[in-house]
XYZ file of C-alpha atoms in Angstrom:
365
model
C 220.715 183.583 86.728
C 220.830 181.163 89.634
C 223.198 178.387 88.554
C 222.360 176.255 91.587
C 218.884 175.537 90.334
C 218.117 171.827 89.742
C 216.371 170.154 86.814
C 215.646 166.487 86.034
C 217.180 164.236 83.378
C 214.553 163.486 80.738
C 215.665 159.848 80.616
C 216.409 158.552 84.120
C 215.003 161.435 86.277
C 218.388 162.067 87.869
C 218.571 165.570 89.400
C 220.935 167.762 87.388
C 222.703 171.019 88.194
C 222.673 173.775 85.602
C 226.256 174.404 84.474
C 227.678 177.893 84.607
C 228.521 177.725 80.916
C 225.774 178.484 78.425
C 225.473 174.931 77.029
C 222.109 174.083 75.463
C 222.397 170.399 76.412
C 223.406 168.866 79.735
C 225.041 165.424 80.003
C 223.511 163.293 82.761
C 226.253 161.699 84.924
C 224.001 158.690 85.671
C 222.759 157.528 82.255
C 225.201 159.628 80.116
C 222.364 160.855 77.870
C 221.610 164.487 76.949
C 218.844 166.648 78.400
C 218.030 170.009 76.734
C 218.531 173.077 78.913
C 215.133 174.665 79.764
C 214.283 177.519 77.397
C 213.822 179.975 80.272
C 217.337 179.180 81.503
C 219.076 179.783 78.193
C 220.801 182.890 76.941
C 222.822 183.678 73.868
C 225.360 186.344 72.975
C 224.615 189.338 70.800
C 227.015 190.688 68.243
C 228.680 192.926 70.840
C 229.262 189.994 73.185
C 226.683 190.860 75.847
C 224.261 188.346 77.370
C 220.651 188.756 76.262
C 217.307 187.033 76.399
C 216.167 184.027 74.433
C 213.505 186.365 73.047
C 216.105 188.413 71.175
C 214.760 189.052 67.612
C 218.001 187.852 66.068
C 217.815 184.597 68.045
C 214.188 184.061 67.045
C 215.035 184.761 63.406
C 217.897 182.269 63.454
C 215.662 179.687 65.077
C 213.020 180.159 62.374
C 215.635 179.760 59.651
C 216.666 176.323 60.937
C 214.514 173.331 59.964
C 212.906 171.499 62.832
C 214.941 168.605 64.211
C 212.429 165.817 63.688
C 213.655 162.481 65.028
C 213.054 159.409 62.872
C 213.758 157.038 65.754
C 210.624 155.158 66.754
C 210.623 153.171 70.010
C 210.285 149.426 69.403
C 208.448 148.745 72.664
C 204.789 149.612 72.196
C 202.427 151.327 74.593
C 201.309 150.394 77.098
C 204.646 148.934 78.089
C 204.567 145.189 78.844
C 205.767 146.254 82.306
C 202.254 147.613 82.963
C 200.175 145.253 80.835
C 197.924 142.722 82.562
C 198.388 140.377 79.597
C 201.247 137.876 79.875
C 201.739 135.918 76.631
C 203.319 132.494 77.035
C 206.071 133.704 74.690
C 208.006 136.597 76.226
C 211.327 138.237 75.398
C 213.695 140.897 76.717
C 215.949 142.314 73.990
C 218.742 144.598 75.156
C 221.211 146.505 72.977
C 223.639 149.047 74.422
C 225.615 151.450 72.215
C 227.285 153.467 75.033
C 226.781 156.522 72.836
C 229.407 159.292 72.890
C 231.924 157.120 74.714
C 235.303 155.822 73.532
C 233.961 152.302 73.906
C 230.880 152.985 71.776
C 229.408 150.082 69.785
C 227.743 150.684 66.418
C 225.860 147.475 65.708
C 223.880 146.724 68.861
C 220.604 148.410 67.917
C 220.725 146.701 64.512
C 221.156 143.424 66.409
C 218.076 144.086 68.537
C 216.001 144.954 65.473
C 217.118 141.736 63.754
C 216.230 139.642 66.794
C 212.850 141.297 67.273
C 211.962 140.875 63.605
C 212.936 137.190 63.719
C 210.964 136.488 66.903
C 207.809 138.052 65.480
C 207.973 136.710 61.924
C 209.594 133.313 62.444
C 208.658 132.292 65.982
C 205.217 133.939 66.396
C 206.069 136.206 69.322
C 203.572 139.031 69.900
C 204.712 142.649 70.167
C 203.098 142.983 73.600
C 205.296 140.153 74.824
C 208.596 141.816 73.901
C 210.438 144.427 75.954
C 213.171 146.298 74.084
C 215.885 148.146 75.988
C 218.019 150.546 73.921
C 219.049 154.198 74.108
C 216.375 154.971 71.499
C 213.533 153.867 73.782
C 211.459 155.712 76.388
C 213.069 156.403 79.809
C 211.883 153.193 81.497
C 213.348 151.197 78.593
C 216.828 152.767 78.600
C 219.319 149.903 79.264
C 220.484 151.038 82.695
C 221.374 148.435 85.300
C 218.121 149.067 87.163
C 215.983 148.747 84.032
C 217.738 145.595 82.796
C 217.272 143.868 86.147
C 213.634 144.995 86.231
C 213.069 143.548 82.750
C 214.703 140.228 83.659
C 212.440 139.892 86.693
C 209.414 140.670 84.504
C 210.516 137.967 82.058
C 210.316 135.093 84.546
C 207.671 136.401 86.928
C 204.810 133.934 87.208
C 206.350 131.592 84.619
C 204.393 128.393 84.082
C 204.377 125.170 82.083
C 204.492 125.889 78.343
C 206.177 129.308 78.579
C 208.975 130.114 76.120
C 211.263 132.918 77.324
C 214.092 134.722 75.525
C 216.786 137.005 76.907
C 218.967 138.695 74.293
C 221.876 141.028 75.031
C 224.182 142.867 72.638
C 226.797 145.062 74.266
C 230.038 144.964 76.186
C 230.974 142.049 78.398
C 233.834 141.805 80.859
C 235.214 139.405 83.445
C 236.541 139.869 86.948
C 238.251 137.632 89.522
C 236.000 135.794 91.971
C 237.090 134.311 95.282
C 234.171 132.066 96.307
C 235.075 129.053 94.189
C 231.980 129.450 91.990
C 233.918 129.439 88.700
C 236.146 126.732 87.247
C 238.381 129.418 85.680
C 238.363 131.748 88.699
C 236.515 134.579 86.909
C 232.962 135.909 86.980
C 231.584 136.879 83.580
C 229.580 140.108 83.338
C 227.455 142.230 81.024
C 227.785 146.022 81.021
C 224.661 148.198 81.291
C 224.710 151.738 79.945
C 225.573 153.128 83.391
C 228.036 150.402 84.444
C 230.787 152.929 85.228
C 228.633 154.355 88.030
C 226.291 151.502 88.965
C 228.492 148.503 88.240
C 228.190 145.464 85.982
C 225.637 142.650 86.122
C 227.409 139.440 87.130
C 226.701 135.938 85.881
C 225.719 135.044 89.457
C 223.015 137.735 89.366
C 221.696 136.647 85.966
C 221.536 133.045 87.157
C 219.617 133.913 90.314
C 217.174 136.215 88.488
C 216.250 134.227 85.366
C 217.605 130.665 85.759
C 216.752 129.527 89.266
C 213.034 130.569 89.109
C 212.319 128.409 86.007
C 209.696 125.791 86.905
C 209.021 122.529 85.109
C 207.791 122.950 81.555
C 209.361 126.416 81.089
C 212.146 126.899 78.548
C 214.510 129.866 78.571
C 216.897 130.770 75.760
C 219.613 133.342 76.412
C 221.491 134.663 73.384
C 224.374 136.895 74.420
C 226.531 138.708 71.861
C 229.252 140.146 74.078
C 232.885 139.577 74.955
C 233.636 136.944 77.633
C 230.047 135.665 77.455
C 230.704 131.916 77.253
C 229.191 130.827 80.585
C 227.283 134.031 81.320
C 224.320 132.085 82.789
C 226.489 129.756 84.914
C 224.711 126.684 83.549
C 225.771 123.189 84.591
C 226.842 121.910 81.170
C 228.673 123.384 78.190
C 228.765 121.673 74.819
C 232.035 120.308 73.435
C 231.487 120.622 69.696
C 234.597 118.638 68.689
C 233.809 115.653 70.891
C 230.028 116.141 70.605
C 229.608 115.685 74.345
C 228.575 117.887 77.266
C 231.355 118.995 79.627
C 230.563 119.484 83.298
C 230.578 123.132 84.388
C 229.437 122.583 87.984
C 230.842 125.247 90.364
C 233.801 123.880 92.388
C 232.163 125.351 95.497
C 229.042 123.257 94.928
C 226.867 126.393 94.820
C 223.361 125.741 93.545
C 222.964 127.198 90.036
C 220.141 124.878 88.906
C 216.636 125.718 87.718
C 213.486 124.800 89.632
C 212.666 122.109 87.086
C 212.698 124.176 83.883
C 215.239 124.206 81.061
C 217.754 127.003 80.427
C 219.848 127.103 77.253
C 222.440 129.715 76.364
C 224.160 130.559 73.087
C 227.091 132.911 73.613
C 229.177 134.768 71.044
C 232.496 133.496 72.371
C 234.289 131.613 75.129
C 234.879 133.184 78.529
C 238.419 134.230 77.623
C 237.614 135.603 74.144
C 236.324 138.829 72.629
C 233.357 139.191 70.264
C 233.288 141.281 67.105
C 231.080 143.785 65.319
C 231.433 143.529 61.557
C 230.109 144.712 58.185
C 231.349 141.511 56.550
C 227.896 139.991 56.088
C 225.638 142.942 55.367
C 227.620 145.483 53.360
C 227.708 148.834 55.136
C 225.540 147.892 58.127
C 227.329 147.084 61.357
C 226.145 143.992 63.236
C 227.300 141.681 65.976
C 228.885 138.830 64.025
C 227.237 136.022 65.975
C 223.797 137.663 65.999
C 223.787 138.242 62.252
C 224.797 134.671 61.425
C 222.360 133.176 63.933
C 219.328 135.151 62.719
C 220.233 134.601 59.052
C 220.618 130.845 59.568
C 217.343 130.448 61.474
C 215.440 132.382 58.801
C 217.027 130.471 55.938
C 216.826 126.991 57.477
C 213.743 126.655 59.702
C 213.826 123.679 62.041
C 217.579 123.516 62.555
C 218.902 121.434 65.409
C 221.144 123.086 67.988
C 224.129 121.188 66.610
C 223.397 122.237 63.026
C 222.973 125.862 64.087
C 226.248 125.822 65.994
C 228.021 124.289 62.983
C 226.647 126.960 60.628
C 227.824 129.739 62.949
C 231.290 128.217 63.244
C 231.569 127.686 59.481
C 230.578 131.298 58.779
C 233.198 132.511 61.251
C 235.862 130.373 59.629
C 234.992 131.770 56.204
C 235.158 135.346 57.467
C 238.459 134.784 59.258
C 239.968 133.460 56.039
C 238.913 136.610 54.227
C 240.222 138.785 57.096
C 237.248 141.103 56.947
C 236.282 141.328 60.590
C 236.413 144.851 61.960
C 239.359 145.123 64.360
C 239.659 148.301 66.403
C 243.122 149.719 67.065
C 242.597 149.141 70.783
C 241.894 145.450 70.293
C 244.726 145.078 67.786
C 247.219 146.176 70.430
C 246.060 143.516 72.858
C 244.997 140.702 70.559
C 247.195 141.440 67.526
C 245.256 140.614 64.373
C 243.458 137.581 65.775
C 239.842 138.156 66.755
C 238.622 134.617 66.269
C 235.735 133.765 68.526
C 234.223 130.416 69.373
C 230.455 130.579 69.997
C 229.437 128.405 72.916
C 226.314 126.379 73.715
C 225.519 125.688 77.362
C 222.517 124.175 79.120
C 221.053 123.297 82.504
C 220.443 119.753 81.171
C 222.177 117.440 78.694
C 220.400 116.653 75.407
C 221.296 115.374 71.949
C 222.299 118.584 70.171
C 221.832 117.005 66.715
C 218.325 115.697 67.421
C 216.835 118.529 69.465
C 215.428 121.274 67.240
C 215.961 124.953 67.989
C 212.473 126.224 68.752
C 211.613 129.424 70.583
């Protein structure tokens, strides 16, 4: 057998080399997902240890004995994909959840988060299915949450935006921060989100998110970003962040004076925690189901109390966090315990491109 032969990854179309070992699945180095080895390139071992064909009677018999592996995972993005649809509803959303499957830093609640958000948008805010793009590892190849696909989806979200459009960007996954040296950040760090392939392709910086989905917003367009990730406080680099204690807006203008403004539209962000904090997955609210803590509280509150103001919503999230912290039922990983001891308190943050009265303006998507 020629082990130099190439095949393609079923998910991202990366060219793969057949390994010399007789593994039935090949891990793609780009997207980290599995691709089955072609049937005509497989072999198994007979009882006496010799290589033989996949057509061996014993192999066929064993295959017939095993029940078919029927997947119950149904993609949430319908066909045709909104990427290719000529219809552009005035309510559009990109919902991204990354589990980083089979990695030490795997997350268990992100796909549940995406399903909760999608269900809420459709049932409570009248979004249409053809106006929602879902990016998870359970989707079709063009909807896997790679860096390329996430950036493509963000561009689709704001492309041709016009007066009256309501846009939503949701992300559940890992977030990190890194030093920046251009004077764009008051704390000296860029905030980032981590695509599935961030080890190879890199992270998506707050500067990139701002330039892709904030700066193109024209007058009459409203964007909501809801980001359930560590270090996500000012992930959109918006001009103002809300001081809940003082009930005022603090200035978050870049020291360098770099332009981070919209083109007349309004951008609002709700983040799971401050820039220097970590966010938590937990089963505290839903029994055995893992969820991002902020996402679960936010969706539950908006379903239970329609017409909340931004201030009321922020208060409900904070109160729920305080209750959970008192009961000490947040899920703390051993890794995080070593660095943050037993304290995983997070402070959800509201930021905006414009100031408004948070206790008079209603949260409407």
